[in-house]
mmCIF file of C-alpha atoms in Angstrom:
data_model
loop_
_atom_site.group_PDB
_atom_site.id
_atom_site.type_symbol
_atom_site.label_atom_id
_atom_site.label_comp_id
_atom_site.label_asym_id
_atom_site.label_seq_id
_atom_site.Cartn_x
_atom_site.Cartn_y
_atom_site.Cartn_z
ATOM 1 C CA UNK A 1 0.000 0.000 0.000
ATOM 2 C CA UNK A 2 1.515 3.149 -1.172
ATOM 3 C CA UNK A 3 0.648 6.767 0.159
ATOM 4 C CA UNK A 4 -1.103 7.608 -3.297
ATOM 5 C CA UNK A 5 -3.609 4.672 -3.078
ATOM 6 C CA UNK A 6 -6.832 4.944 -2.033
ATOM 7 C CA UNK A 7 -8.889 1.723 -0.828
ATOM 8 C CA UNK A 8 -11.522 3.648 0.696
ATOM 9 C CA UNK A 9 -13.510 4.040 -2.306
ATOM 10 C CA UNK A 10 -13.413 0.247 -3.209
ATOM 11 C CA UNK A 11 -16.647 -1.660 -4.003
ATOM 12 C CA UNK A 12 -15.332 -4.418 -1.962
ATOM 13 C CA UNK A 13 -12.671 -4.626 0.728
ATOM 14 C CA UNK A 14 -9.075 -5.218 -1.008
ATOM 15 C CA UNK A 15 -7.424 -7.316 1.988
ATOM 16 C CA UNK A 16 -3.797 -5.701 2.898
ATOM 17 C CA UNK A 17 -1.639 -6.019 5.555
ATOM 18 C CA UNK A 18 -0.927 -3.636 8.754
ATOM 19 C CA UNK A 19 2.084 -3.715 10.912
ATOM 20 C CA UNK A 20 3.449 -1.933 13.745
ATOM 21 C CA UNK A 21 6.970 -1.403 15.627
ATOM 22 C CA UNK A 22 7.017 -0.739 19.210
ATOM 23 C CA UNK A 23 10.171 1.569 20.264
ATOM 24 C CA UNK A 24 9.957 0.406 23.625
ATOM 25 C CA UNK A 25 7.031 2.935 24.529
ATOM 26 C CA UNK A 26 3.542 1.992 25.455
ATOM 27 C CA UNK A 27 2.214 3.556 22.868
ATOM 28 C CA UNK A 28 1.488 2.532 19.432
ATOM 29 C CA UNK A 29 0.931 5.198 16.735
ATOM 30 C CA UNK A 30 -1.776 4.245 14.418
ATOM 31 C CA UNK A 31 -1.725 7.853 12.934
ATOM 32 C CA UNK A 32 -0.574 6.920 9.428
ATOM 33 C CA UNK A 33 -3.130 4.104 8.831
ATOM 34 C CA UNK A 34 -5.393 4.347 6.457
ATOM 35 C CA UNK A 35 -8.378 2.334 4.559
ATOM 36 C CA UNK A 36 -11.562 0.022 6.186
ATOM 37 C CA UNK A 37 -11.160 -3.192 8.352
ATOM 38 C CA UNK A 38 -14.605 -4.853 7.614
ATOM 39 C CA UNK A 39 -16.121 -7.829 8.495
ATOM 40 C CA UNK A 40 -18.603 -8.539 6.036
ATOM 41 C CA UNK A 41 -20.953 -9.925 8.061
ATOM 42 C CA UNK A 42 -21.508 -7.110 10.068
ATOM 43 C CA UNK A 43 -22.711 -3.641 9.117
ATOM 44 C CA UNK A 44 -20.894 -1.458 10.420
ATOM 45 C CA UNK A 45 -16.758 -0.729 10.958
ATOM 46 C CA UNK A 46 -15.417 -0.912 14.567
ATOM 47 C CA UNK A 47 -12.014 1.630 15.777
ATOM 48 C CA UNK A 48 -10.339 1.465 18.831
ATOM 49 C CA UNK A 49 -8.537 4.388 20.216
ATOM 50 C CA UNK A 50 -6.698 2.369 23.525
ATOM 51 C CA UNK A 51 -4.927 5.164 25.072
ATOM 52 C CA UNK A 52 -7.856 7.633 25.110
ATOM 53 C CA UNK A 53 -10.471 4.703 26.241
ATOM 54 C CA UNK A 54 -12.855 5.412 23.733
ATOM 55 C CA UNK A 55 -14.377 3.463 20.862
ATOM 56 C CA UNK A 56 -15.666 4.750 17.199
ATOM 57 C CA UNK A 57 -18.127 3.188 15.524
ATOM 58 C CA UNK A 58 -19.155 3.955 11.904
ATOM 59 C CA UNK A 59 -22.727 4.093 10.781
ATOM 60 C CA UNK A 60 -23.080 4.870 7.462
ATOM 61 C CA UNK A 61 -20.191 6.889 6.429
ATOM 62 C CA UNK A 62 -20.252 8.317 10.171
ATOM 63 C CA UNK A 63 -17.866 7.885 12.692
ATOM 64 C CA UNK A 64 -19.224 8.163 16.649
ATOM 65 C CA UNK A 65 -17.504 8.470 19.539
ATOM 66 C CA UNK A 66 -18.306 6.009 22.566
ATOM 67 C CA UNK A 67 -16.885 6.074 25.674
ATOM 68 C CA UNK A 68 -15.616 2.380 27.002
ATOM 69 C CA UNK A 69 -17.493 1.036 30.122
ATOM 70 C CA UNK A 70 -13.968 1.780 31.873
ATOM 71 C CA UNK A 71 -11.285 4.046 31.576
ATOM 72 C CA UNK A 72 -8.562 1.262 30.766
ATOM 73 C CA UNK A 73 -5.952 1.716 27.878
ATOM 74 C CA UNK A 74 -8.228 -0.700 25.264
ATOM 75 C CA UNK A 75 -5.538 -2.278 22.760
ATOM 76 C CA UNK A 76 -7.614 -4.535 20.600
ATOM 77 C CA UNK A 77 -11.120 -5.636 19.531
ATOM 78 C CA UNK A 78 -12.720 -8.523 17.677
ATOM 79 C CA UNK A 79 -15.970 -9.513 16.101
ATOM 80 C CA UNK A 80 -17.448 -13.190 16.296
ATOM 81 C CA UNK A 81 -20.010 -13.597 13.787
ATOM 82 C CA UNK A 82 -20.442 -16.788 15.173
ATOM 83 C CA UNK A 83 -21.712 -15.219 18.822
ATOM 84 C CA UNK A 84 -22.998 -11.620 17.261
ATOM 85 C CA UNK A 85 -20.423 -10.356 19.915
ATOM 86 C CA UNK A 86 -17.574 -7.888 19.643
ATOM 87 C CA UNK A 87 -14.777 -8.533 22.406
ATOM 88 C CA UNK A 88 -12.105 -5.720 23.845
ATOM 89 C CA UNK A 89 -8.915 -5.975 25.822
ATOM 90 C CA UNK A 90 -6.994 -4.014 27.679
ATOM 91 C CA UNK A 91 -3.229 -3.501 29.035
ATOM 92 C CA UNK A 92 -4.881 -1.509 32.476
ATOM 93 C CA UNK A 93 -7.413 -2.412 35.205
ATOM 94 C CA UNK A 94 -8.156 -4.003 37.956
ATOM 95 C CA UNK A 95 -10.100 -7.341 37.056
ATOM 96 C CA UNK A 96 -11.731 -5.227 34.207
ATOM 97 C CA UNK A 97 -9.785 -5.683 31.481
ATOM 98 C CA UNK A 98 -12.522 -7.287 29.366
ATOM 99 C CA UNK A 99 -15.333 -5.825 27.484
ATOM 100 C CA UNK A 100 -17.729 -7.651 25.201
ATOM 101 C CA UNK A 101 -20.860 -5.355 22.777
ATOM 102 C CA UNK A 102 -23.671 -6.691 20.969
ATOM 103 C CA UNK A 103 -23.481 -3.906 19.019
ATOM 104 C CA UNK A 104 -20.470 -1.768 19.323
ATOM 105 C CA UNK A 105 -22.333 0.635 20.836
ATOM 106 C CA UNK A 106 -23.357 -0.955 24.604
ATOM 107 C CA UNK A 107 -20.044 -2.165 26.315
ATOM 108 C CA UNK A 108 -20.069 -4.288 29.126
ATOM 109 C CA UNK A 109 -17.501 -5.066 31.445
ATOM 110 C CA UNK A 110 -16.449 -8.858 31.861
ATOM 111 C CA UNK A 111 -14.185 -9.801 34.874
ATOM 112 C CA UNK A 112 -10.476 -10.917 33.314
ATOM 113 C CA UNK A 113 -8.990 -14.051 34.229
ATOM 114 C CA UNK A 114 -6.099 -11.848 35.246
ATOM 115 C CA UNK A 115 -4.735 -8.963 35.608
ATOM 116 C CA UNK A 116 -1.913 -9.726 32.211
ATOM 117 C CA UNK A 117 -0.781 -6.951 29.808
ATOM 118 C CA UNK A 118 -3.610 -7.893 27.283
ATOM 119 C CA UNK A 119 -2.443 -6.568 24.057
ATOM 120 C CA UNK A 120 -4.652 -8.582 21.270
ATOM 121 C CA UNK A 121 -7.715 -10.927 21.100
ATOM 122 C CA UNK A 122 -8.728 -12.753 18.035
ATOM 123 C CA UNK A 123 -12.051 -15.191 17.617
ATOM 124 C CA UNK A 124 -11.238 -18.843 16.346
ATOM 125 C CA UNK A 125 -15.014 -20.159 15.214
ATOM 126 C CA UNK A 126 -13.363 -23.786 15.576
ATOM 127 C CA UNK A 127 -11.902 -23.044 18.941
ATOM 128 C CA UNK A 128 -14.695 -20.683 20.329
ATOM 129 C CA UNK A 129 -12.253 -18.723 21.641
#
């Protein structure tokens, strides 16, 4: 993906790949990123913004700001099409570093099985996990 290309306009999601390096910082800039993650199951797109707690969720062609059921610094999110249920984790919090949506709109808090530096989740339909 070059700086001149535009996927945003594409009839269909063109799959490409994102990586990051960490310089040994907690944070992760995201700032250059560009383009749609999709799932094409579900209407809408899903953003999280883990340092500033907050989720945005895009309903046609607009972005919303939600605020996360807790303050935590909220690193990843997933969508099960399987369970109809977005998942969130977290690096912060105590025993709330878990949050699962119906809709990407409600949050609710789920107790964590500990208190790790949670940095990704990911759904597995085989695995349920």
């Amino acid at each position: 993906m070059t700086e001149t290309e535009d996927y945003s306009k594409a009839a269909t999601p063109t799959p490409h790949a994102a990586s990051h390096e960490k310089d040994g910082g907690d944070e992760i800039s995201v700032s250059g990123l560009s383009g749609q993650l999709a799932d094409s199951q579900y209407s809408s797109f899903l953003q999280v913004a883990g340092l500033l707690a907050r989720f945005q969720f895009l309903i046609a062609g607009n972005w919303t700001i939600r605020t996360s059921a807790y303050n935590n610094s909220w690193l990843s999110v997933c969508w099960s099409p399987e369970l109809r249920l977005f998942v969130a984790v977290s690096s912060s919090g105590d025993a709330t570093r878990v949050m699962t949506s119906p809709d990407g709109i409600n949050w609710t808090i789920r107790t964590s099985a500990a208190d790790n530096d949670w940095r990704s989740v990911c759904w597995s339909p085989e695995l349920k996990l």
